[in-house]
PDB file of C-alpha atoms in Angstrom:
ATOM      1  CA  MET A 330     -13.795-111.084  56.917  1.00 48.00           C
ATOM      2  CA  LEU A 331     -15.872-109.434  54.204  1.00 42.00           C
ATOM      3  CA  ILE A 332     -15.204-106.036  55.716  1.00 46.00           C
ATOM      4  CA  LYS A 333     -11.508-106.717  55.702  1.00 45.00           C
ATOM      5  CA  PHE A 334     -11.569-107.814  52.052  1.00 39.00           C
ATOM      6  CA  TRP A 335     -13.575-104.713  51.063  1.00 43.00           C
ATOM      7  CA  ILE A 336     -11.177-102.406  52.810  1.00 42.00           C
ATOM      8  CA  THR A 337      -8.263-104.091  51.207  1.00 42.00           C
ATOM      9  CA  HIS A 338      -9.942-103.866  47.748  1.00 44.00           C
ATOM     10  CA  VAL A 339     -10.673-100.173  48.193  1.00 40.00           C
ATOM     11  CA  LEU A 340      -7.044 -99.497  49.178  1.00 41.00           C
ATOM     12  CA  VAL A 341      -5.713-101.337  46.214  1.00 37.00           C
ATOM     13  CA  CYS A 342      -8.006 -99.306  43.839  1.00 43.00           C
ATOM     14  CA  LEU A 343      -6.943 -96.058  45.471  1.00 38.00           C
ATOM     15  CA  LEU A 344      -3.241 -96.956  45.092  1.00 37.00           C
ATOM     16  CA  ALA A 345      -3.794 -97.871  41.507  1.00 39.00           C
ATOM     17  CA  LEU A 346      -5.583 -94.569  40.827  1.00 35.00           C
ATOM     18  CA  THR A 347      -2.747 -92.628  42.591  1.00 35.00           C
ATOM     19  CA  ALA A 348      -0.149 -94.432  40.595  1.00 34.00           C
ATOM     20  CA  SER A 349      -2.008 -93.725  37.348  1.00 31.00           C
ATOM     21  CA  ALA A 350      -2.253 -90.005  38.267  1.00 31.00           C
ATOM     22  CA  LYS A 351       1.463 -89.822  38.979  1.00 37.00           C
ATOM     23  CA  THR A 352       2.363 -91.342  35.611  1.00 42.00           C
ATOM     24  CA  ASP A 353       0.158 -89.052  33.551  1.00 81.00           C
ATOM     25  CA  ASP A 354       2.195 -87.777  30.613  1.00 86.00           C
ATOM     26  CA  PRO A 355       2.883 -84.035  30.770  1.00 96.00           C
ATOM     27  CA  VAL A 356       1.546 -81.872  27.917  1.00 97.00           C
ATOM     28  CA  SER A 357       3.662 -79.120  26.225  1.00 97.00           C
ATOM     29  CA  LEU A 358       1.428 -76.679  24.266  1.00 97.00           C
ATOM     30  CA  PHE A 359       2.952 -75.017  21.219  1.00 97.00           C
ATOM     31  CA  THR A 360       1.332 -71.572  20.870  1.00 96.00           C
ATOM     32  CA  ASN A 361       3.678 -69.894  18.278  1.00 96.00           C
ATOM     33  CA  HIS A 362       3.525 -66.800  20.446  1.00 95.00           C
ATOM     34  CA  THR A 363       6.361 -65.095  18.550  1.00 97.00           C
ATOM     35  CA  GLY A 364       4.849 -65.902  15.162  1.00 97.00           C
ATOM     36  CA  ASP A 365       8.140 -67.262  13.738  1.00 98.00           C
ATOM     37  CA  ASN A 366       6.813 -70.861  13.562  1.00 98.00           C
ATOM     38  CA  ASP A 367      10.041 -72.090  15.129  1.00 98.00           C
ATOM     39  CA  TRP A 368       9.576 -75.316  17.150  1.00 98.00           C
ATOM     40  CA  THR A 369      12.922 -74.816  18.920  1.00 98.00           C
ATOM     41  CA  ASN A 370      12.116 -71.326  20.216  1.00 98.00           C
ATOM     42  CA  PRO A 371      11.106 -71.696  23.903  1.00 98.00           C
ATOM     43  CA  GLN A 372       9.013 -68.526  23.655  1.00 98.00           C
ATOM     44  CA  ASN A 373       6.615 -70.398  21.389  1.00 98.00           C
ATOM     45  CA  TRP A 374       5.716 -72.887  24.108  1.00 98.00           C
ATOM     46  CA  GLU A 375       3.133 -72.143  26.761  1.00 96.00           C
ATOM     47  CA  ASP A 376       5.556 -72.722  29.616  1.00 95.00           C
ATOM     48  CA  GLN A 377       8.604 -71.340  27.775  1.00 97.00           C
ATOM     49  CA  THR A 378      10.172 -74.748  27.731  1.00 97.00           C
ATOM     50  CA  LEU A 379      10.793 -77.192  24.925  1.00 98.00           C
ATOM     51  CA  PRO A 380       8.995 -80.505  25.317  1.00 98.00           C
ATOM     52  CA  GLY A 381      10.951 -83.381  26.859  1.00 96.00           C
ATOM     53  CA  THR A 382      11.292 -86.916  25.614  1.00 97.00           C
ATOM     54  CA  ASN A 383       8.188 -88.081  27.585  1.00 97.00           C
ATOM     55  CA  HIS A 384       6.061 -84.999  26.895  1.00 98.00           C
ATOM     56  CA  ILE A 385       2.979 -84.834  24.669  1.00 98.00           C
ATOM     57  CA  ALA A 386       3.840 -82.074  22.186  1.00 98.00           C
ATOM     58  CA  ARG A 387       0.439 -80.556  21.237  1.00 97.00           C
ATOM     59  CA  LEU A 388      -0.307 -77.560  19.011  1.00 96.00           C
ATOM     60  CA  GLY A 389      -2.578 -74.658  20.056  1.00 87.00           C
ATOM     61  CA  ARG A 390      -5.161 -72.827  18.036  1.00 89.00           C
ATOM     62  CA  SER A 391      -4.105 -71.754  14.534  1.00 91.00           C
ATOM     63  CA  ALA A 392      -0.430 -72.493  15.446  1.00 96.00           C
ATOM     64  CA  ILE A 393       2.060 -73.424  12.770  1.00 97.00           C
ATOM     65  CA  ALA A 394       5.189 -75.304  13.793  1.00 98.00           C
ATOM     66  CA  ARG A 395       8.219 -75.797  11.513  1.00 99.00           C
ATOM     67  CA  ILE A 396      10.763 -78.425  12.467  1.00 99.00           C
ATOM     68  CA  THR A 397      14.262 -78.089  10.931  1.00 98.00           C
ATOM     69  CA  THR A 398      16.289 -80.021  13.543  1.00 98.00           C
ATOM     70  CA  ASN A 399      16.106 -83.341  15.323  1.00 98.00           C
ATOM     71  CA  MET A 400      13.681 -83.635  18.300  1.00 98.00           C
ATOM     72  CA  THR A 401      12.415 -86.391  20.521  1.00 99.00           C
ATOM     73  CA  VAL A 402       8.971 -86.242  22.307  1.00 99.00           C
ATOM     74  CA  GLY A 403       6.512 -88.666  23.902  1.00 98.00           C
ATOM     75  CA  ALA A 404       3.860 -88.064  21.268  1.00 99.00           C
ATOM     76  CA  LEU A 405       2.922 -85.511  18.650  1.00 98.00           C
ATOM     77  CA  GLN A 406      -0.718 -84.427  18.710  1.00 97.00           C
ATOM     78  CA  ASN A 407      -1.909 -81.991  16.064  1.00 96.00           C
ATOM     79  CA  GLY A 408      -5.397 -80.732  15.445  1.00 93.00           C
ATOM     80  CA  VAL A 409      -6.748 -81.336  18.949  1.00 91.00           C
ATOM     81  CA  ASN A 410      -9.550 -78.939  19.904  1.00 84.00           C
ATOM     82  CA  ALA A 411      -8.070 -76.362  17.502  1.00 88.00           C
ATOM     83  CA  SER A 412      -6.909 -76.330  13.835  1.00 93.00           C
ATOM     84  CA  SER A 413      -3.094 -76.304  13.513  1.00 96.00           C
ATOM     85  CA  SER A 414      -0.280 -77.315  11.172  1.00 97.00           C
ATOM     86  CA  VAL A 415       3.063 -79.171  11.499  1.00 98.00           C
ATOM     87  CA  ILE A 416       5.797 -78.759   8.851  1.00 99.00           C
ATOM     88  CA  MET A 417       8.695 -81.215   8.946  1.00 99.00           C
ATOM     89  CA  ASP A 418      11.125 -79.111   6.886  1.00 99.00           C
ATOM     90  CA  GLY A 419      14.213 -81.250   6.819  1.00 98.00           C
ATOM     91  CA  GLY A 420      13.968 -81.926  10.545  1.00 98.00           C
ATOM     92  CA  THR A 421      13.148 -85.149  12.383  1.00 99.00           C
ATOM     93  CA  ILE A 422      10.749 -85.933  15.212  1.00 99.00           C
ATOM     94  CA  THR A 423      10.904 -89.306  16.993  1.00 99.00           C
ATOM     95  CA  THR A 424       8.253 -90.272  19.443  1.00 99.00           C
ATOM     96  CA  THR A 425       8.830 -92.611  22.355  1.00 98.00           C
ATOM     97  CA  SER A 426       5.384 -93.552  23.797  1.00 98.00           C
ATOM     98  CA  ARG A 427       4.069 -96.999  22.675  1.00 97.00           C
ATOM     99  CA  SER A 428       0.478 -96.215  23.791  1.00 96.00           C
ATOM    100  CA  LEU A 429      -0.334 -92.585  23.213  1.00 97.00           C
ATOM    101  CA  TYR A 430      -1.924 -91.562  19.942  1.00 96.00           C
ATOM    102  CA  ASN A 431      -0.301 -89.235  17.429  1.00 98.00           C
ATOM    103  CA  SER A 432      -2.184 -87.212  14.922  1.00 96.00           C
ATOM    104  CA  ALA A 433      -2.054 -84.924  11.948  1.00 95.00           C
ATOM    105  CA  SER A 434      -5.725 -84.006  12.656  1.00 93.00           C
ATOM    106  CA  TYR A 435      -7.714 -85.345  15.568  1.00 90.00           C
ATOM    107  CA  ASN A 436     -11.045 -83.657  16.025  1.00 86.00           C
ATOM    108  CA  GLN A 437     -10.472 -80.494  14.058  1.00 86.00           C
ATOM    109  CA  SER A 438     -10.836 -80.200  10.300  1.00 85.00           C
ATOM    110  CA  GLY A 439      -8.198 -78.174   8.382  1.00 88.00           C
ATOM    111  CA  SER A 440      -5.303 -79.456  10.444  1.00 94.00           C
ATOM    112  CA  SER A 441      -2.310 -80.729   8.536  1.00 96.00           C
ATOM    113  CA  LEU A 442       1.100 -82.427   8.543  1.00 98.00           C
ATOM    114  CA  THR A 443       3.623 -81.634   5.787  1.00 99.00           C
ATOM    115  CA  ILE A 444       6.879 -83.482   5.362  1.00 99.00           C
ATOM    116  CA  LEU A 445       9.422 -82.125   2.859  1.00 99.00           C
ATOM    117  CA  ASN A 446      13.145 -81.545   2.205  1.00 98.00           C
ATOM    118  CA  GLY A 447      14.181 -84.777   3.772  1.00 98.00           C
ATOM    119  CA  GLY A 448      11.978 -84.408   6.804  1.00 99.00           C
ATOM    120  CA  GLN A 449      11.265 -87.482   8.904  1.00 99.00           C
ATOM    121  CA  LEU A 450       8.663 -88.449  11.474  1.00 99.00           C
ATOM    122  CA  TYR A 451       8.972 -91.732  13.402  1.00 99.00           C
ATOM    123  CA  ILE A 452       5.959 -92.817  15.405  1.00 99.00           C
ATOM    124  CA  GLU A 453       6.409 -95.511  17.997  1.00 98.00           C
ATOM    125  CA  SER A 454       2.667 -96.176  18.424  1.00 98.00           C
ATOM    126  CA  TYR A 455      -0.214 -95.255  16.036  1.00 98.00           C
ATOM    127  CA  PHE A 456      -1.162 -92.300  13.887  1.00 98.00           C
ATOM    128  CA  ILE A 457      -4.570 -90.690  13.234  1.00 95.00           C
ATOM    129  CA  VAL A 458      -5.681 -88.468  10.423  1.00 94.00           C
ATOM    130  CA  GLY A 459      -9.127 -87.537  11.812  1.00 88.00           C
ATOM    131  CA  VAL A 460     -10.992 -89.406  14.455  1.00 85.00           C
ATOM    132  CA  ARG A 461     -14.612 -90.658  13.930  1.00 79.00           C
ATOM    133  CA  GLY A 462     -16.604 -88.130  11.895  1.00 74.00           C
ATOM    134  CA  THR A 463     -14.068 -85.321  11.794  1.00 81.00           C
ATOM    135  CA  PRO A 464     -14.693 -83.649   8.360  1.00 80.00           C
ATOM    136  CA  GLY A 465     -11.131 -83.646   7.212  1.00 82.00           C
ATOM    137  CA  GLY A 466      -7.373 -83.424   7.808  1.00 91.00           C
ATOM    138  CA  SER A 467      -4.366 -83.838   5.559  1.00 96.00           C
ATOM    139  CA  VAL A 468      -0.930 -85.323   5.343  1.00 98.00           C
ATOM    140  CA  SER A 469       1.489 -84.479   2.504  1.00 99.00           C
ATOM    141  CA  ILE A 470       4.846 -86.297   2.123  1.00 99.00           C
ATOM    142  CA  SER A 471       7.370 -85.002  -0.390  1.00 97.00           C
ATOM    143  CA  ASN A 472      11.037 -86.096  -0.274  1.00 96.00           C
ATOM    144  CA  GLY A 473      10.649 -87.371   3.222  1.00 99.00           C
ATOM    145  CA  THR A 474       9.452 -90.257   5.387  1.00 99.00           C
ATOM    146  CA  LEU A 475       6.588 -90.976   7.749  1.00 99.00           C
ATOM    147  CA  PHE A 476       7.178 -94.192   9.682  1.00 99.00           C
ATOM    148  CA  VAL A 477       4.427 -95.572  11.932  1.00 99.00           C
ATOM    149  CA  LYS A 478       5.103 -98.640  14.006  1.00 99.00           C
ATOM    150  CA  GLY A 479       1.351 -99.402  14.431  1.00 98.00           C
ATOM    151  CA  VAL A 480      -1.764 -98.535  12.509  1.00 98.00           C
ATOM    152  CA  TYR A 481      -2.143 -95.499  10.253  1.00 98.00           C
ATOM    153  CA  ALA A 482      -5.816 -94.531  10.330  1.00 95.00           C
ATOM    154  CA  HIS A 483      -8.083 -92.276   8.424  1.00 94.00           C
ATOM    155  CA  ASN A 484     -11.088 -91.342  10.580  1.00 88.00           C
ATOM    156  CA  ARG A 485     -10.411 -93.859  13.275  1.00 87.00           C
ATOM    157  CA  ASP A 486     -13.527 -95.525  14.697  1.00 83.00           C
ATOM    158  CA  PHE A 487     -15.712 -94.101  11.846  1.00 83.00           C
ATOM    159  CA  SER A 488     -18.081 -96.459  10.048  1.00 77.00           C
ATOM    160  CA  GLU A 489     -20.729 -94.235   8.341  1.00 76.00           C
ATOM    161  CA  PRO A 490     -20.909 -93.998   4.556  1.00 65.00           C
ATOM    162  CA  ALA A 491     -20.801 -90.176   4.547  1.00 63.00           C
ATOM    163  CA  ALA A 492     -17.818 -88.736   2.666  1.00 63.00           C
ATOM    164  CA  ARG A 493     -14.977 -87.035   4.504  1.00 79.00           C
ATOM    165  CA  ASN A 494     -12.157 -84.795   3.165  1.00 88.00           C
ATOM    166  CA  THR A 495      -9.445 -86.654   4.921  1.00 93.00           C
ATOM    167  CA  ARG A 496      -6.493 -87.045   2.593  1.00 96.00           C
ATOM    168  CA  THR A 497      -2.970 -88.445   2.596  1.00 98.00           C
ATOM    169  CA  THR A 498      -0.793 -87.619  -0.433  1.00 98.00           C
ATOM    170  CA  VAL A 499       2.584 -89.313  -1.074  1.00 99.00           C
ATOM    171  CA  HIS A 500       4.558 -87.347  -3.668  1.00 99.00           C
ATOM    172  CA  PRO A 501       7.795 -88.316  -5.492  1.00 97.00           C
ATOM    173  CA  ASP A 502      10.573 -89.382  -3.116  1.00 98.00           C
ATOM    174  CA  GLY A 503       8.031 -89.505  -0.331  1.00 99.00           C
ATOM    175  CA  THR A 504       7.531 -92.711   1.703  1.00 99.00           C
ATOM    176  CA  LEU A 505       4.720 -93.771   4.020  1.00 99.00           C
ATOM    177  CA  ASN A 506       5.819 -96.813   5.955  1.00 99.00           C
ATOM    178  CA  VAL A 507       3.188 -98.305   8.335  1.00 99.00           C
ATOM    179  CA  GLY A 508       2.459-101.428  10.356  1.00 99.00           C
ATOM    180  CA  SER A 509      -1.077-101.472   8.998  1.00 98.00           C
ATOM    181  CA  LEU A 510      -3.650 -99.269   7.259  1.00 97.00           C
ATOM    182  CA  ASP A 511      -7.221 -98.376   8.396  1.00 95.00           C
ATOM    183  CA  LEU A 512      -8.861 -96.271   5.743  1.00 94.00           C
ATOM    184  CA  ASN A 513     -12.424 -95.654   6.996  1.00 91.00           C
ATOM    185  CA  ALA A 514     -12.816 -92.519   4.957  1.00 90.00           C
ATOM    186  CA  GLY A 515     -11.131 -90.036   2.631  1.00 92.00           C
ATOM    187  CA  VAL A 516      -8.406 -90.830   0.103  1.00 96.00           C
ATOM    188  CA  LEU A 517      -4.843 -92.223   0.097  1.00 98.00           C
ATOM    189  CA  ASP A 518      -3.327 -90.546  -3.032  1.00 98.00           C
ATOM    190  CA  ILE A 519      -0.069 -92.097  -4.249  1.00 99.00           C
ATOM    191  CA  SER A 520       1.259 -89.393  -6.512  1.00 98.00           C
ATOM    192  CA  GLY A 521       4.721 -90.730  -7.352  1.00 97.00           C
ATOM    193  CA  GLY A 522       5.806 -91.843  -3.862  1.00 98.00           C
ATOM    194  CA  THR A 523       5.791 -95.203  -2.095  1.00 98.00           C
ATOM    195  CA  VAL A 524       3.568 -96.751   0.526  1.00 99.00           C
ATOM    196  CA  ILE A 525       4.881 -99.757   2.457  1.00 99.00           C
ATOM    197  CA  VAL A 526       2.593-101.843   4.643  1.00 99.00           C
ATOM    198  CA  ARG A 527       4.420-104.262   6.868  1.00 98.00           C
ATOM    199  CA  GLN A 528       1.877-107.138   6.526  1.00 97.00           C
ATOM    200  CA  ASP A 529       0.119-109.018   3.744  1.00 96.00           C
ATOM    201  CA  ASN A 530      -3.202-107.304   3.222  1.00 94.00           C
ATOM    202  CA  ARG A 531      -3.231-107.232  -0.571  1.00 96.00           C
ATOM    203  CA  TYR A 532      -6.908-108.154  -0.817  1.00 96.00           C
ATOM    204  CA  GLN A 533      -8.022-105.341   1.496  1.00 97.00           C
ATOM    205  CA  LEU A 534      -5.772-102.895  -0.431  1.00 98.00           C
ATOM    206  CA  GLN A 535      -7.187-104.003  -3.735  1.00 97.00           C
ATOM    207  CA  GLU A 536     -10.725-103.497  -2.393  1.00 97.00           C
ATOM    208  CA  TRP A 537      -9.808 -99.992  -1.372  1.00 96.00           C
ATOM    209  CA  ILE A 538      -8.288 -99.337  -4.868  1.00 97.00           C
ATOM    210  CA  GLU A 539     -11.444-100.531  -6.542  1.00 96.00           C
ATOM    211  CA  ASN A 540     -13.627 -98.407  -4.303  1.00 94.00           C
ATOM    212  CA  GLY A 541     -11.560 -95.241  -4.851  1.00 95.00           C
ATOM    213  CA  ARG A 542     -10.151 -95.115  -1.375  1.00 95.00           C
ATOM    214  CA  ILE A 543      -6.657 -95.480  -2.761  1.00 98.00           C
ATOM    215  CA  VAL A 544      -5.899 -93.561  -5.992  1.00 98.00           C
ATOM    216  CA  ALA A 545      -2.970 -92.962  -8.378  1.00 98.00           C
ATOM    217  CA  MET A 546      -1.781 -89.447  -9.215  1.00 98.00           C
ATOM    218  CA  GLY A 547      -4.841 -87.747  -7.767  1.00 96.00           C
ATOM    219  CA  GLY A 548      -7.195 -90.037  -9.662  1.00 94.00           C
ATOM    220  CA  VAL A 549      -6.430 -88.742 -13.121  1.00 93.00           C
ATOM    221  CA  ASP A 550      -6.698 -90.945 -16.180  1.00 93.00           C
ATOM    222  CA  GLY A 551      -3.576 -92.729 -17.469  1.00 95.00           C
ATOM    223  CA  TRP A 552      -2.199 -93.934 -14.145  1.00 96.00           C
ATOM    224  CA  LYS A 553      -2.793 -97.002 -11.976  1.00 97.00           C
ATOM    225  CA  ILE A 554      -1.691 -98.469  -8.626  1.00 98.00           C
ATOM    226  CA  LYS A 555       0.990-101.136  -8.772  1.00 97.00           C
ATOM    227  CA  ILE A 556       0.828-103.481  -5.825  1.00 96.00           C
ATOM    228  CA  GLY A 557       3.277-106.276  -4.833  1.00 94.00           C
ATOM    229  CA  TYR A 558       4.309-108.379  -1.888  1.00 96.00           C
ATOM    230  CA  ASN A 559       7.860-109.217  -0.732  1.00 96.00           C
ATOM    231  CA  GLU A 560       7.815-112.608   0.941  1.00 94.00           C
ATOM    232  CA  GLU A 561      11.281-112.084   2.438  1.00 95.00           C
ATOM    233  CA  THR A 562      10.414-108.920   4.311  1.00 95.00           C
ATOM    234  CA  ALA A 563       6.661-109.662   4.630  1.00 96.00           C
ATOM    235  CA  GLU A 564       5.904-106.186   3.241  1.00 98.00           C
ATOM    236  CA  THR A 565       3.283-105.023   0.745  1.00 98.00           C
ATOM    237  CA  LEU A 566       4.439-102.263  -1.592  1.00 98.00           C
ATOM    238  CA  LEU A 567       2.195 -99.721  -3.333  1.00 98.00           C
ATOM    239  CA  THR A 568       3.565 -97.514  -6.131  1.00 98.00           C
ATOM    240  CA  VAL A 569       2.100 -96.084  -9.383  1.00 98.00           C
ATOM    241  CA  GLU A 570       2.737 -96.604 -13.055  1.00 95.00           C
ATOM    242  CA  GLU A 571       1.311 -95.358 -16.357  1.00 94.00           C
ATOM    243  CA  CYS A 572      -1.442 -97.455 -17.893  1.00 89.00           C
ATOM    244  CA  GLU A 573      -0.594 -99.397 -20.954  1.00 78.00           C
ATOM    245  CA  ILE A 574      -2.241 -98.269 -24.226  1.00 67.00           C
ATOM    246  CA  ILE A 575      -3.860-101.271 -26.003  1.00 62.00           C
ATOM    247  CA  LEU A 576      -5.717-100.619 -29.299  1.00 55.00           C
ATOM    248  CA  GLY A 577      -6.335 -97.073 -28.339  1.00 53.00           C
ATOM    249  CA  LYS A 578      -7.747 -97.993 -24.956  1.00 49.00           C
ATOM    250  CA  MET A 579      -6.069 -97.715 -21.556  1.00 51.00           C
ATOM    251  CA  ASP A 580      -5.704-100.818 -19.581  1.00 50.00           C
ATOM    252  CA  GLY A 581      -6.380 -99.777 -16.020  1.00 49.00           C
ATOM    253  CA  ARG A 582      -6.247-103.171 -14.397  1.00 49.00           C
ATOM    254  CA  LEU A 583      -4.343-103.721 -11.165  1.00 49.00           C
ATOM    255  CA  THR A 584      -0.864-105.107 -11.985  1.00 48.00           C
ATOM    256  CA  LEU A 585       1.892-106.611  -9.974  1.00 47.00           C
ATOM    257  CA  ASN A 586       5.472-105.458  -9.610  1.00 47.00           C
ATOM    258  CA  PRO A 587       7.500-108.297 -11.277  1.00 42.00           C
ATOM    259  CA  GLN A 588      10.027-108.100  -8.368  1.00 43.00           C
ATOM    260  CA  PHE A 589       7.243-109.371  -6.081  1.00 42.00           C
ATOM    261  CA  VAL A 590       5.025-112.404  -6.062  1.00 40.00           C
ATOM    262  CA  MET A 591       1.284-112.498  -5.470  1.00 39.00           C
TER     263      MET A 591
END
């Protein structure tokens, strides 16, 4: 009886492993072989084929990819084992996987994501700007949108006090819209744009502001973070405003948007 149970258990495990192997997501590697930075050029992909809707689109060493049209992939993974850059130049990428990670920089410093000219990136799962102790990576959003259904993380799984150069900058007409924030290192710089967090975490946000993890306009004097909460949409909104001048002194206290309630 025990032998029969053991054999059955082994068969079930083998079947599970086989099924898992069969459902592994294919990886498409962008090499920028032609040097024109064109995402839609098949010659820039390792297998000369554009990634499909279930493919992991990953960038190779020193590759720069410019997206000017609408694309759908399983996941977008930048800065994995090699420094690379993604530029959303008016184009749109939509990811479909609810479990695969997406990244501007994973384990390679110097990797970056730039969104401009109305570019949009929609992430169905979560987004990483550096994992653990990766020295740095960057995201810059200008006149565009980065939407993340899950968590947006700086240095995911990192808990040491050492400084990291990880940085996200939201410029005018730029929007970072996330399910939640996890700022373990680096800086979130709101430089005229808007950050939307689809939950009420005002106290954690205020702590990050006070600790310099979230800054206004690059941290220059005369600006402060404005934070508010919309009860109807259950969203927390972060923007910036100029400090009030009182008797020759700048009042840098955290203030609330009057359209929202605390």
